[in-house]
JSON list of C-alpha atoms in Angstrom, two decimals:
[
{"chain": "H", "resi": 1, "resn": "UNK", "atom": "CA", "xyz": [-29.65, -43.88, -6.25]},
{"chain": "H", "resi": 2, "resn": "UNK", "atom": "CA", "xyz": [-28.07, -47.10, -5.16]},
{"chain": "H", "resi": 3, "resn": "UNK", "atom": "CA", "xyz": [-25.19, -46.93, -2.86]},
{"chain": "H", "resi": 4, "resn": "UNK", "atom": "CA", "xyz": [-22.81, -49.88, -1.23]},
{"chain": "H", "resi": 5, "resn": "UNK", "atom": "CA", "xyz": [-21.13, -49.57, 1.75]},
{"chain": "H", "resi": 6, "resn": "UNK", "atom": "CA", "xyz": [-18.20, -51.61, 3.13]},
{"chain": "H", "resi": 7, "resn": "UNK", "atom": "CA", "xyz": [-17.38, -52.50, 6.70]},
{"chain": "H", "resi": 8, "resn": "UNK", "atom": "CA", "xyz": [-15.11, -54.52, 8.24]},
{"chain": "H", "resi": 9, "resn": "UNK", "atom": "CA", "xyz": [-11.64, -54.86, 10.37]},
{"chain": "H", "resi": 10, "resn": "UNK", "atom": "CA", "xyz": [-9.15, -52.54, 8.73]},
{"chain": "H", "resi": 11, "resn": "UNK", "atom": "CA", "xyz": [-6.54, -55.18, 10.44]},
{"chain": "H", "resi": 12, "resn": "UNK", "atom": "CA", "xyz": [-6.31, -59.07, 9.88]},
{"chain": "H", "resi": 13, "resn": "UNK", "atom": "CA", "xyz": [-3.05, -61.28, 10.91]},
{"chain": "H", "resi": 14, "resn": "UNK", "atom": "CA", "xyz": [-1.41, -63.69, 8.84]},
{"chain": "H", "resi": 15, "resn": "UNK", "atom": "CA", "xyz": [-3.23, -66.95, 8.42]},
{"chain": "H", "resi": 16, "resn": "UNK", "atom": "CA", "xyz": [-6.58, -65.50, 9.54]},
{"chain": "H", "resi": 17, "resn": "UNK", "atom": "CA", "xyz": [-9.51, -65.10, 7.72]},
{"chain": "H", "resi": 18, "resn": "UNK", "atom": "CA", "xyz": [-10.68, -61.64, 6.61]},
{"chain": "H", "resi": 19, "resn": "UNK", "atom": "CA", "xyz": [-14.15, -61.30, 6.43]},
{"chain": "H", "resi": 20, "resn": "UNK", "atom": "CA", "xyz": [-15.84, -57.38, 5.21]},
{"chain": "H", "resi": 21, "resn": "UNK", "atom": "CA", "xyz": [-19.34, -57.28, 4.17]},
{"chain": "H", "resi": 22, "resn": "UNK", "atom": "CA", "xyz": [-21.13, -54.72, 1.59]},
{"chain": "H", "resi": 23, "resn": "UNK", "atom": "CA", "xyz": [-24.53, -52.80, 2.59]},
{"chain": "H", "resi": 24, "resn": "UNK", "atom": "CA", "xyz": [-26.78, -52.24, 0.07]},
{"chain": "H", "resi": 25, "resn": "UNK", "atom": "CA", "xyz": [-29.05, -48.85, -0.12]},
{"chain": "H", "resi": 26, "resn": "UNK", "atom": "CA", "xyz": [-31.21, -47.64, -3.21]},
{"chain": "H", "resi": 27, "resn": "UNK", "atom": "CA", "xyz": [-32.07, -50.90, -3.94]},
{"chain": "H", "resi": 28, "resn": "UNK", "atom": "CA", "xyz": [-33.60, -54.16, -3.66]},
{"chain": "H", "resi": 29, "resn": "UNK", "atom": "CA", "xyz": [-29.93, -56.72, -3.40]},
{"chain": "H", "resi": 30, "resn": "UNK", "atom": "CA", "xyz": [-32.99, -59.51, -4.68]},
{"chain": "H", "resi": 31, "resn": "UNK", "atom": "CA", "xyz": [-33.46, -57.42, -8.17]},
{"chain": "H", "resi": 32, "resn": "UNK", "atom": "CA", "xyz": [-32.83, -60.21, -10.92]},
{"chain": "H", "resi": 33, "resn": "UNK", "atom": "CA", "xyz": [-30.76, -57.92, -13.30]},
{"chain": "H", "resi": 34, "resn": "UNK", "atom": "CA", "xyz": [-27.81, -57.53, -10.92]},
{"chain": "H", "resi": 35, "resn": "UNK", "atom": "CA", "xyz": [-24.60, -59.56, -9.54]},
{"chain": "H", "resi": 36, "resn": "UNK", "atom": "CA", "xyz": [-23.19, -58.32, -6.06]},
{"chain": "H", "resi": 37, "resn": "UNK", "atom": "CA", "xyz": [-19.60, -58.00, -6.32]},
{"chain": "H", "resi": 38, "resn": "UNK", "atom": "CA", "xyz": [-16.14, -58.11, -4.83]},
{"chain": "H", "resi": 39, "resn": "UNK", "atom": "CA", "xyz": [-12.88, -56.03, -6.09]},
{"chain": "H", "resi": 40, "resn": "UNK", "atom": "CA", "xyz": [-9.77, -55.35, -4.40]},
{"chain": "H", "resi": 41, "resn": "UNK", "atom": "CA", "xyz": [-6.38, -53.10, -5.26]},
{"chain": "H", "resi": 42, "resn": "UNK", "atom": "CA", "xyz": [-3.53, -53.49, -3.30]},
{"chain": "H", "resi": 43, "resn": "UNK", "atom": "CA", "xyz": [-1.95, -50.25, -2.63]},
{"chain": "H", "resi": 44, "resn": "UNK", "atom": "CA", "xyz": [-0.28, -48.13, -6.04]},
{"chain": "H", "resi": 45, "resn": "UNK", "atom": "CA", "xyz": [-1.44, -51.38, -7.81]},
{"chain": "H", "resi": 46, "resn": "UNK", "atom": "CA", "xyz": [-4.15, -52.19, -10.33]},
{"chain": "H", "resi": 47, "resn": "UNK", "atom": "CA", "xyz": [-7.85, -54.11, -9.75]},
{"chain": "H", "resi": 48, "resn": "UNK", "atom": "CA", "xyz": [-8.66, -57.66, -9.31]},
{"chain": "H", "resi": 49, "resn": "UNK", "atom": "CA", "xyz": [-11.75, -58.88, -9.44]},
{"chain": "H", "resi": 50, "resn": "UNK", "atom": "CA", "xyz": [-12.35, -61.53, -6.52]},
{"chain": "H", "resi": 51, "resn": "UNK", "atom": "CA", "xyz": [-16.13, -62.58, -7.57]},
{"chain": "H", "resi": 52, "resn": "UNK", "atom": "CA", "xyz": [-19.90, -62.24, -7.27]},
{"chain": "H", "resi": 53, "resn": "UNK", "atom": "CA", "xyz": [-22.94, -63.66, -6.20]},
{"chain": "H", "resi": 54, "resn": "UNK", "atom": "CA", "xyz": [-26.83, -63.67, -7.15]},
{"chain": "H", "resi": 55, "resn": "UNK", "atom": "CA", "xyz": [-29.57, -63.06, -4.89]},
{"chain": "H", "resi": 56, "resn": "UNK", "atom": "CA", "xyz": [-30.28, -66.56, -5.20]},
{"chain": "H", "resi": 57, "resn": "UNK", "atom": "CA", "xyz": [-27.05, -67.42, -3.72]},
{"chain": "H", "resi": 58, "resn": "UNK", "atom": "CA", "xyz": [-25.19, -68.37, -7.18]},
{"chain": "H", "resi": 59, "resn": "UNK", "atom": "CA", "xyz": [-21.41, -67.57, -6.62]},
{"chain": "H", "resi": 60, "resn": "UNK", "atom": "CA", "xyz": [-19.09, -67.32, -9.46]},
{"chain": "H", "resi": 61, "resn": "UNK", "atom": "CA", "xyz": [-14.95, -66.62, -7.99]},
{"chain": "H", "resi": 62, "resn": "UNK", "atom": "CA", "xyz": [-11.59, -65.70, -9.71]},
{"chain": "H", "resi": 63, "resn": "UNK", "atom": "CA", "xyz": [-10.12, -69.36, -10.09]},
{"chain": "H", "resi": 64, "resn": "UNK", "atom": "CA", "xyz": [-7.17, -67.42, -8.89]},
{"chain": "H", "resi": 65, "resn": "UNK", "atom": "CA", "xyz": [-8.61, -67.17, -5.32]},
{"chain": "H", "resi": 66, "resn": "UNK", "atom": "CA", "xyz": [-11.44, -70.07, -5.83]},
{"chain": "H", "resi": 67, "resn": "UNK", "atom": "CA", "xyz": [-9.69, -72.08, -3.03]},
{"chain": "H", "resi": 68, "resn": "UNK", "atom": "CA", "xyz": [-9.60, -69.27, -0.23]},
{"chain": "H", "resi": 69, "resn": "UNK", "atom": "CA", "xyz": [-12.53, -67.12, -0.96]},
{"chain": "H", "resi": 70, "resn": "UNK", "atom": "CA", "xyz": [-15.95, -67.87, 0.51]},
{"chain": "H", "resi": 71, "resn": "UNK", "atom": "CA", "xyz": [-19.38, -64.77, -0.88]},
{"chain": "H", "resi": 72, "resn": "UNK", "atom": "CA", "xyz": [-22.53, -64.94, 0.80]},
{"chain": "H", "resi": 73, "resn": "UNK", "atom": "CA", "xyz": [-25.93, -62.92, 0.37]},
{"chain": "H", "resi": 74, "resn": "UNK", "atom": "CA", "xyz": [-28.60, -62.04, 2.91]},
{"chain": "H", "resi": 75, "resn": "UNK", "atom": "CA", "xyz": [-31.25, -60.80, 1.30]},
{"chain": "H", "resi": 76, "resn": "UNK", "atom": "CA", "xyz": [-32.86, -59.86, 4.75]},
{"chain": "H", "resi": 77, "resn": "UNK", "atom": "CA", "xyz": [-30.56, -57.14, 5.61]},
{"chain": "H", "resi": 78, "resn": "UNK", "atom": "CA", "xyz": [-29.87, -56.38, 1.95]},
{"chain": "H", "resi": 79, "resn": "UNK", "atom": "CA", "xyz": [-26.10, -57.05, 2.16]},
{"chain": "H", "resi": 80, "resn": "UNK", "atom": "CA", "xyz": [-23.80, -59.55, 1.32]},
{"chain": "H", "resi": 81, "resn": "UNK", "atom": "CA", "xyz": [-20.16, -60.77, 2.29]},
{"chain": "H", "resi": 82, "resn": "UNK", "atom": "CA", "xyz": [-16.57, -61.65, 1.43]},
{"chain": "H", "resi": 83, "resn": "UNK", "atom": "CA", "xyz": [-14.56, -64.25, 3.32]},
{"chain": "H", "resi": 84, "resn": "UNK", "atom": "CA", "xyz": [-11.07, -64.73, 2.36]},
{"chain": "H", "resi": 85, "resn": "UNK", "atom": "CA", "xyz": [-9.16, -67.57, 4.22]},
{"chain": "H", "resi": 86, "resn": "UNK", "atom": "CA", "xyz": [-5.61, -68.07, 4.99]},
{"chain": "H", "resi": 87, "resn": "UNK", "atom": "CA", "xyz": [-4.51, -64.05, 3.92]},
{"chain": "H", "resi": 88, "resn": "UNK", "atom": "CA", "xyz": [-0.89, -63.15, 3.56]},
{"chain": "H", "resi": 89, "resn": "UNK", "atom": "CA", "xyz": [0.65, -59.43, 2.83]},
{"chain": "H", "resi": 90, "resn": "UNK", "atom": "CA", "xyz": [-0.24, -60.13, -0.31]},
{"chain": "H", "resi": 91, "resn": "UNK", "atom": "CA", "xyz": [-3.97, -59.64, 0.38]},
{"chain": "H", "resi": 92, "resn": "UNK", "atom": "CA", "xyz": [-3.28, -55.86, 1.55]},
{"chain": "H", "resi": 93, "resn": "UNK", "atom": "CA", "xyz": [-5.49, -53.93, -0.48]},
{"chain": "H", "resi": 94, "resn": "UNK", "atom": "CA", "xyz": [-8.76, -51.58, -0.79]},
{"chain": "H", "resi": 95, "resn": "UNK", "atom": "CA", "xyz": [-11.26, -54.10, -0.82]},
{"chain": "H", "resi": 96, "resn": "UNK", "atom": "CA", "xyz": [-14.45, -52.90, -2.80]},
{"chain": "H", "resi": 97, "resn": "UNK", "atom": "CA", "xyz": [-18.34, -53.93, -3.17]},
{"chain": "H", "resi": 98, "resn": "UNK", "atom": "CA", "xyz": [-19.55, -53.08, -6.62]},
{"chain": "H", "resi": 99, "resn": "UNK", "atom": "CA", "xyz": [-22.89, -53.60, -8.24]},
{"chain": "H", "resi": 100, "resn": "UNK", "atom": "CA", "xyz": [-22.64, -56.02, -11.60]},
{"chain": "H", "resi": 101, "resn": "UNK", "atom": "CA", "xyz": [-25.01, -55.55, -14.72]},
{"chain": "H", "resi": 102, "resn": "UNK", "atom": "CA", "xyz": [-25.79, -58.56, -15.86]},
{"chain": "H", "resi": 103, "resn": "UNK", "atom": "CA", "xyz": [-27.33, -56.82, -19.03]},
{"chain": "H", "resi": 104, "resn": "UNK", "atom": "CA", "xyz": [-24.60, -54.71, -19.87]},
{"chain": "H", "resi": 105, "resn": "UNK", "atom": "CA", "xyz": [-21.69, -56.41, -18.44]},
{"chain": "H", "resi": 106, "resn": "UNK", "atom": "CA", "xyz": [-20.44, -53.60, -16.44]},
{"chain": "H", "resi": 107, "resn": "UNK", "atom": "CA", "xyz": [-19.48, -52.92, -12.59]},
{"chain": "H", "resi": 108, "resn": "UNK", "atom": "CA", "xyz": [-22.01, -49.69, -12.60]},
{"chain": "H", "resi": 109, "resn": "UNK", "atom": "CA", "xyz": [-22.29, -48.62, -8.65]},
{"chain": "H", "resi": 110, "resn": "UNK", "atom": "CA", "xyz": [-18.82, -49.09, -6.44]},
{"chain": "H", "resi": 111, "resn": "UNK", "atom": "CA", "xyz": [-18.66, -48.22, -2.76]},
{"chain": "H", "resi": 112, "resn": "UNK", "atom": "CA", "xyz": [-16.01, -46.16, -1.07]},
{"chain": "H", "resi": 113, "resn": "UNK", "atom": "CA", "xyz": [-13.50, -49.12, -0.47]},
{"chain": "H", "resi": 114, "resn": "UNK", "atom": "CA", "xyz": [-11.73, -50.42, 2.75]},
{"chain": "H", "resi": 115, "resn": "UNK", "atom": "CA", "xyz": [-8.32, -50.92, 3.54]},
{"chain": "H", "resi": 116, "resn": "UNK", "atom": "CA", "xyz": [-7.51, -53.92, 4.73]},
{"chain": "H", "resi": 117, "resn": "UNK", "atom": "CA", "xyz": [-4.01, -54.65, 6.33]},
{"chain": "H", "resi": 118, "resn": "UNK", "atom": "CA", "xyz": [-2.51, -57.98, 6.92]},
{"chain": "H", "resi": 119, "resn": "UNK", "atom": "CA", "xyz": [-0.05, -57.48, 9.52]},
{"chain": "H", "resi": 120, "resn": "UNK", "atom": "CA", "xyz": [0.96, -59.13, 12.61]},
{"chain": "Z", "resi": 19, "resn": "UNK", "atom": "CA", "xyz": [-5.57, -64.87, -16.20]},
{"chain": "Z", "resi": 20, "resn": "UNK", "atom": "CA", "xyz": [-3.35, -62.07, -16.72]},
{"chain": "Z", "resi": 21, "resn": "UNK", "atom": "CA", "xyz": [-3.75, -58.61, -16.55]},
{"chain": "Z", "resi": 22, "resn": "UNK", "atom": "CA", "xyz": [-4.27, -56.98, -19.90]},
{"chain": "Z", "resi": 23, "resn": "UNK", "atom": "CA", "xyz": [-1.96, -54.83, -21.43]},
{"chain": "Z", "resi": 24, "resn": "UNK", "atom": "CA", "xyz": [-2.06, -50.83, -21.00]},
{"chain": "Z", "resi": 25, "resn": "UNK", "atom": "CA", "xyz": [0.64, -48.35, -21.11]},
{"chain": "Z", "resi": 26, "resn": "UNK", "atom": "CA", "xyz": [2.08, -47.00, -17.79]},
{"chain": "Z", "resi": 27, "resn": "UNK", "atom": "CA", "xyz": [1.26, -43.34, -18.63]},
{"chain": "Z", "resi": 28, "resn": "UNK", "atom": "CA", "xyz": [0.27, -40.80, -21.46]},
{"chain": "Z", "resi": 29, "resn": "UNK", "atom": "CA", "xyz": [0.27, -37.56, -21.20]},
{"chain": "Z", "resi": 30, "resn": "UNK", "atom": "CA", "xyz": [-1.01, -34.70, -23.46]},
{"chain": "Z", "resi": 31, "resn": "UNK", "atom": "CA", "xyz": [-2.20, -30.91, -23.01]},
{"chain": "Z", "resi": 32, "resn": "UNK", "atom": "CA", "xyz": [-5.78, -29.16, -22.41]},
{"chain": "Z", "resi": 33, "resn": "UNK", "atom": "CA", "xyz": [-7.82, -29.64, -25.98]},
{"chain": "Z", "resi": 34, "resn": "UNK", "atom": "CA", "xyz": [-5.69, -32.32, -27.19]},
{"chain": "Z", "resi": 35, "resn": "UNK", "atom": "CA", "xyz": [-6.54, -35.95, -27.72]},
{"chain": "Z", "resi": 36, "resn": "UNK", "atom": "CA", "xyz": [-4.73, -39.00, -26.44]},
{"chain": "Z", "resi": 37, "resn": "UNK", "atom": "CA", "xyz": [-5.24, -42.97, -27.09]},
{"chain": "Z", "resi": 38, "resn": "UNK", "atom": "CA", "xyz": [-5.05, -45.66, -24.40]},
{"chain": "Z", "resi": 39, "resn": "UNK", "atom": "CA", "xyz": [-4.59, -49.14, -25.05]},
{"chain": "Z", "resi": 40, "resn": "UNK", "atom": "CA", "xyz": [-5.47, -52.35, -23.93]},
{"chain": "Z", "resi": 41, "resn": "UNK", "atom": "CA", "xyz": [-4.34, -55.70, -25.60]},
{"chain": "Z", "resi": 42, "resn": "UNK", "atom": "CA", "xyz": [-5.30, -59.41, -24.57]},
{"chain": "Z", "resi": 43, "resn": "UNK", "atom": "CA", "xyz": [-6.03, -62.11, -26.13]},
{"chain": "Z", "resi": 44, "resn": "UNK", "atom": "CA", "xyz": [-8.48, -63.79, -28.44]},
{"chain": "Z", "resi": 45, "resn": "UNK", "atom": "CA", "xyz": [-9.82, -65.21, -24.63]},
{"chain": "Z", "resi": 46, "resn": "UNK", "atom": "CA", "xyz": [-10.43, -62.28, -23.92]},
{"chain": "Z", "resi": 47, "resn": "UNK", "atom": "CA", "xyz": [-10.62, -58.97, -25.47]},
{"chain": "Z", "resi": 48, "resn": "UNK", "atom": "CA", "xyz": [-10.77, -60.28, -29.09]},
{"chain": "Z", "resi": 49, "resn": "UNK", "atom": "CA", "xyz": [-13.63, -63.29, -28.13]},
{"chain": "Z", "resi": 50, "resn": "UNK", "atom": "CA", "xyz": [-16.09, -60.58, -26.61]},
{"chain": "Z", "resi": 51, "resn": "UNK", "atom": "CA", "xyz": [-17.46, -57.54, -27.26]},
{"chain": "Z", "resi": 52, "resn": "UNK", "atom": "CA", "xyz": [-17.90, -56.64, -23.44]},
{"chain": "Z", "resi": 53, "resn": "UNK", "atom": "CA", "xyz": [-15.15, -54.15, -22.84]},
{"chain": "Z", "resi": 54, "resn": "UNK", "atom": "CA", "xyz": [-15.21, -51.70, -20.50]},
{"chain": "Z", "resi": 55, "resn": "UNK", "atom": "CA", "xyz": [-13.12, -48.81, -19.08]},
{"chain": "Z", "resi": 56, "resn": "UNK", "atom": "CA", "xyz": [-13.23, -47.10, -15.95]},
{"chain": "Z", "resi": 57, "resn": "UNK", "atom": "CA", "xyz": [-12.07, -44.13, -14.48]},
{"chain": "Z", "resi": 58, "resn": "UNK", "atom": "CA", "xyz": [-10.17, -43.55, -11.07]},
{"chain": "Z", "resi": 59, "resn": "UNK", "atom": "CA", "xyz": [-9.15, -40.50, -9.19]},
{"chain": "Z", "resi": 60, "resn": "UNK", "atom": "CA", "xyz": [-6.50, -40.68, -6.44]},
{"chain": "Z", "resi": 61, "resn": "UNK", "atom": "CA", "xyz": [-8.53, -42.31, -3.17]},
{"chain": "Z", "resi": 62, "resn": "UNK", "atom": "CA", "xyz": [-11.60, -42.77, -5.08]},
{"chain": "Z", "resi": 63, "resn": "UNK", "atom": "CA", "xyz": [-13.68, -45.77, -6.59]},
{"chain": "Z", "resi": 64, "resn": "UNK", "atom": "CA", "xyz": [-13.42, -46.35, -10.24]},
{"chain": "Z", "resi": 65, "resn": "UNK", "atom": "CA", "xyz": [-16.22, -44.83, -12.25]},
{"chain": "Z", "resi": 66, "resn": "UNK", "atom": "CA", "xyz": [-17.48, -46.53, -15.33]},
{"chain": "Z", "resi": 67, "resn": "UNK", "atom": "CA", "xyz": [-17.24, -44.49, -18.71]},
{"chain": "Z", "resi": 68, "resn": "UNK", "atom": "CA", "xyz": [-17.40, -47.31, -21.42]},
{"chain": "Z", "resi": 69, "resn": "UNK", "atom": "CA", "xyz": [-19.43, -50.17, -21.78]},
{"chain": "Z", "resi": 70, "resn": "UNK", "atom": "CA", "xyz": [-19.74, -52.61, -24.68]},
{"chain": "Z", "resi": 71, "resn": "UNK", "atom": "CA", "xyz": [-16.36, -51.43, -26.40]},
{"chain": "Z", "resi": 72, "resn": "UNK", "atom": "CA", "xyz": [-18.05, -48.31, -26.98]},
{"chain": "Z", "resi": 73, "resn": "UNK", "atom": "CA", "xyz": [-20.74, -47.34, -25.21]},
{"chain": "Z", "resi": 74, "resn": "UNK", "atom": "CA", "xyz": [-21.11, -44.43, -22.84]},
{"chain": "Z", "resi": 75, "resn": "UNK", "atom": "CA", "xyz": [-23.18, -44.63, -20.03]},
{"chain": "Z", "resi": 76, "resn": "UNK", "atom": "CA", "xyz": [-25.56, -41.18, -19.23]},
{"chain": "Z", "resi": 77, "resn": "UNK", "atom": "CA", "xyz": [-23.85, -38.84, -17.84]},
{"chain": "Z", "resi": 78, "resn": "UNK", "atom": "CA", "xyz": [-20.45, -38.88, -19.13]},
{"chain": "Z", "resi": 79, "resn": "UNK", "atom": "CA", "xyz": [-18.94, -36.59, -22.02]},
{"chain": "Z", "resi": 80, "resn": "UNK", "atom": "CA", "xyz": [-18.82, -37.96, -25.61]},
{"chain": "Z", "resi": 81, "resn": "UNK", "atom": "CA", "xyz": [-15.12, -36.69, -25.95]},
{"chain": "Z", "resi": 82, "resn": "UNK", "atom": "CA", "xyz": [-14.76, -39.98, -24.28]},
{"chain": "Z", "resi": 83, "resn": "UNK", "atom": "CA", "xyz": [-15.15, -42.91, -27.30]},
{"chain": "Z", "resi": 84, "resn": "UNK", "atom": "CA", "xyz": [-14.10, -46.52, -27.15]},
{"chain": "Z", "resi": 85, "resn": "UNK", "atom": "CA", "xyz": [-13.50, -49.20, -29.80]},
{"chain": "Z", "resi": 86, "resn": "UNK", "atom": "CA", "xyz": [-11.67, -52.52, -30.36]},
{"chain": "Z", "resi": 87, "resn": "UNK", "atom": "CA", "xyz": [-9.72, -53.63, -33.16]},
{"chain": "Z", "resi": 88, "resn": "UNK", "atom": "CA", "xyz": [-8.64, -57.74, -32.81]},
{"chain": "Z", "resi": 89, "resn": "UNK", "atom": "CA", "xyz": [-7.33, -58.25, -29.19]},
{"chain": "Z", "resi": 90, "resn": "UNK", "atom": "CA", "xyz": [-6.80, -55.00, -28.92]},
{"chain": "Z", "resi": 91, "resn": "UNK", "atom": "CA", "xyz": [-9.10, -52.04, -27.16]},
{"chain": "Z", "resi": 92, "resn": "UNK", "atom": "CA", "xyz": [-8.55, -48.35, -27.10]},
{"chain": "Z", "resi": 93, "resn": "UNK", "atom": "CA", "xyz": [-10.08, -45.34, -25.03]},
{"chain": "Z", "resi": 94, "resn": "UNK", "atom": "CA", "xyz": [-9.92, -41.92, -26.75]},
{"chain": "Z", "resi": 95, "resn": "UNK", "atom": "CA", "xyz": [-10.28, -39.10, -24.73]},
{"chain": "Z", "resi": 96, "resn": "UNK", "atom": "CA", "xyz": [-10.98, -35.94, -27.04]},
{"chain": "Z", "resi": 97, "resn": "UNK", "atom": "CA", "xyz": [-10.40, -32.31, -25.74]},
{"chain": "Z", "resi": 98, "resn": "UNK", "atom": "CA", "xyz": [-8.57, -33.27, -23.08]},
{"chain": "Z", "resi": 99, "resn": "UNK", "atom": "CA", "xyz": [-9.73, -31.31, -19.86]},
{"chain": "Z", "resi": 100, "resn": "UNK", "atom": "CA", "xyz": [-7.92, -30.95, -16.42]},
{"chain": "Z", "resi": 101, "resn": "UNK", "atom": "CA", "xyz": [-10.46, -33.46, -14.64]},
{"chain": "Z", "resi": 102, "resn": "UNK", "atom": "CA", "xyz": [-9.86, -35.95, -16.50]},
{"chain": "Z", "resi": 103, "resn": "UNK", "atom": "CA", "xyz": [-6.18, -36.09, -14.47]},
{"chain": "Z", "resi": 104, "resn": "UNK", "atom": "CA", "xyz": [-6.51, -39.90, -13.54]},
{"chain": "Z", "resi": 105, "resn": "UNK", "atom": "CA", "xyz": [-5.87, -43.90, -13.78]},
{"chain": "Z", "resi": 106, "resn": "UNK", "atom": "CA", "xyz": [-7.54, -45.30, -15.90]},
{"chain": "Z", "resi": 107, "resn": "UNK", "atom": "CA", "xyz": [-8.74, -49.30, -16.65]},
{"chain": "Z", "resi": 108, "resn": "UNK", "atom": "CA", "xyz": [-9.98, -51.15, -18.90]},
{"chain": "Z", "resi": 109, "resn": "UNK", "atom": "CA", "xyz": [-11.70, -54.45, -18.34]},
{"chain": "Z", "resi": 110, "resn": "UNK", "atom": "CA", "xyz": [-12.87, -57.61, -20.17]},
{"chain": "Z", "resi": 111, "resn": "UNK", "atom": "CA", "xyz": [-15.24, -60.89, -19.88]},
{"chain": "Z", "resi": 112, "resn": "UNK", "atom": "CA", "xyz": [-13.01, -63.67, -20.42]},
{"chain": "Z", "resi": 113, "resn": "UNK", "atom": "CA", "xyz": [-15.22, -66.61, -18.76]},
{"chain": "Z", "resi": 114, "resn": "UNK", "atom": "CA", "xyz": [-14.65, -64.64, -15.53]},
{"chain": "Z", "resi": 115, "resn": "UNK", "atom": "CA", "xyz": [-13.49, -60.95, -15.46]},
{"chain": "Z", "resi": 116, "resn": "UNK", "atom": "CA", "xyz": [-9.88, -59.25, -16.00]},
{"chain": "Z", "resi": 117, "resn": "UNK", "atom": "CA", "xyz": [-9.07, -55.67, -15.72]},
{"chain": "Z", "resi": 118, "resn": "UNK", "atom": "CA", "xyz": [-5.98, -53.86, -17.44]},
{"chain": "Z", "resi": 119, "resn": "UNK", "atom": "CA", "xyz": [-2.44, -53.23, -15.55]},
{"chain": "Z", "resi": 120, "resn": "UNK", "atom": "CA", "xyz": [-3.76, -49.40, -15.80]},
{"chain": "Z", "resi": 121, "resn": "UNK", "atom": "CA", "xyz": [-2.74, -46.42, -17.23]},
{"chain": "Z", "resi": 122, "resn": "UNK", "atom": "CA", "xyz": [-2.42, -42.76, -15.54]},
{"chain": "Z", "resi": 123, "resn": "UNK", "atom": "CA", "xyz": [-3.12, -39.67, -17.57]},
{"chain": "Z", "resi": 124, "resn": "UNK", "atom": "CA", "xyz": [-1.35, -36.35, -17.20]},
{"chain": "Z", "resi": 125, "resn": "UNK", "atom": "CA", "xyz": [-2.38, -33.38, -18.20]},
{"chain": "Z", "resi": 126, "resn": "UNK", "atom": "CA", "xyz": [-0.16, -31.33, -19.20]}
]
């Protein structure tokens, strides 16, 4: 049974750059059928998808957030990571890792989400 | 993008059946058969229950159907049941990927 896992600082200030990555268990992050994925929700709102990467190190982003968001893979350590640069309030959200089917176009395994808070 | 389309609630009692839907665009919805909806309980992660406007993945009930008609997608939910209290999305390929504004379900 695959399962992600998100960690990170629950706390970023204005300007910053948050930065969470997603631990992969169950399964190989390197399996060809799968994207690695990034989805937040800012609180009592609905889902956004922020983007994915391949194993390989293919990224595809929202063009929404293109400019300020930065995924990375190491396949080493089975994980991969979100950057976001130059966060406002407006970033405040549960920030979640999800597994992406490339076969059936579906965001099959999520992990537990992380709140992250940008707040001075 | 924009978010697609869903009602802001529906509501409807144990054994009953109630329709959620989801309108876009011909980008989106209407271009592609790759809807999806997912399921979310209050301070959980979403949890896929259609795939492919209609598909269900193992594991989850078949009084749960999908199916698309132009830019529009709907998710039935047949015999309503207390668990399936929740929010609910639905989300389409549209040369990246867009989720619905959401809908919660009450039952009754």
């Amino acid at each position: 049974q695959v399962q992600l896992q998100e960690s990170g600082p629950g706390l970023v200030k204005p300007s910053q750059t948050l930065s969470l990555t997603c631990t992969v268990s169950g399964g190989s992050i390197s399996s060809g059928d799968y994207y690695w994925s990034w989805i937040r929700q800012p609180p009592g709102k609905g889902l956004e998808w922020i983007g994915y990467i391949y194993y390989s190190g293919s990224t595809y982003y929202n063009p929404s957030l293109k400019s300020r968001v930065t995924i990375s893979v190491d396949t080493s350590k089975n994980q991969f990571s979100l950057k976001l640069s130059s966060v406002t309030a407006a970033d405040t959200a549960v920030y979640y890792c999800a597994r992406f089917g490339s076969y059936d176009m579906t965001f099959d395994y999520w992990g537990q989400g992380t709140l992250v808070t940008v707040s001075s | 993008q924009s978010a697609l389309t869903q009602p802001r609630s529906v509501s409807g009692s144990p054994g009953q059946s109630v329709t959620i839907s989801c309108t876009g665009t011909s980008s989106d919805v209407g271009g592609y058969n790759y809807v999806s909806w997912y399921q979310q309980h209050p301070g959980k992660a979403p949890k896929l229950m259609i795939y492919d406007v209609s598909k269900r993945p193992s594991g989850v009930p078949d009084r749960f159907s999908g199916s698309k008609s132009g830019n529009t997608a709907s998710l039935t939910i047949s015999g309503l049941q207390a668990e399936d209290e929740a929010d609910y999305y639905c989300c389409s390929y549209a040369g990246s990927y867009v989720f619905g504004t959401g809908t919660k379900v009450t039952v009754l």
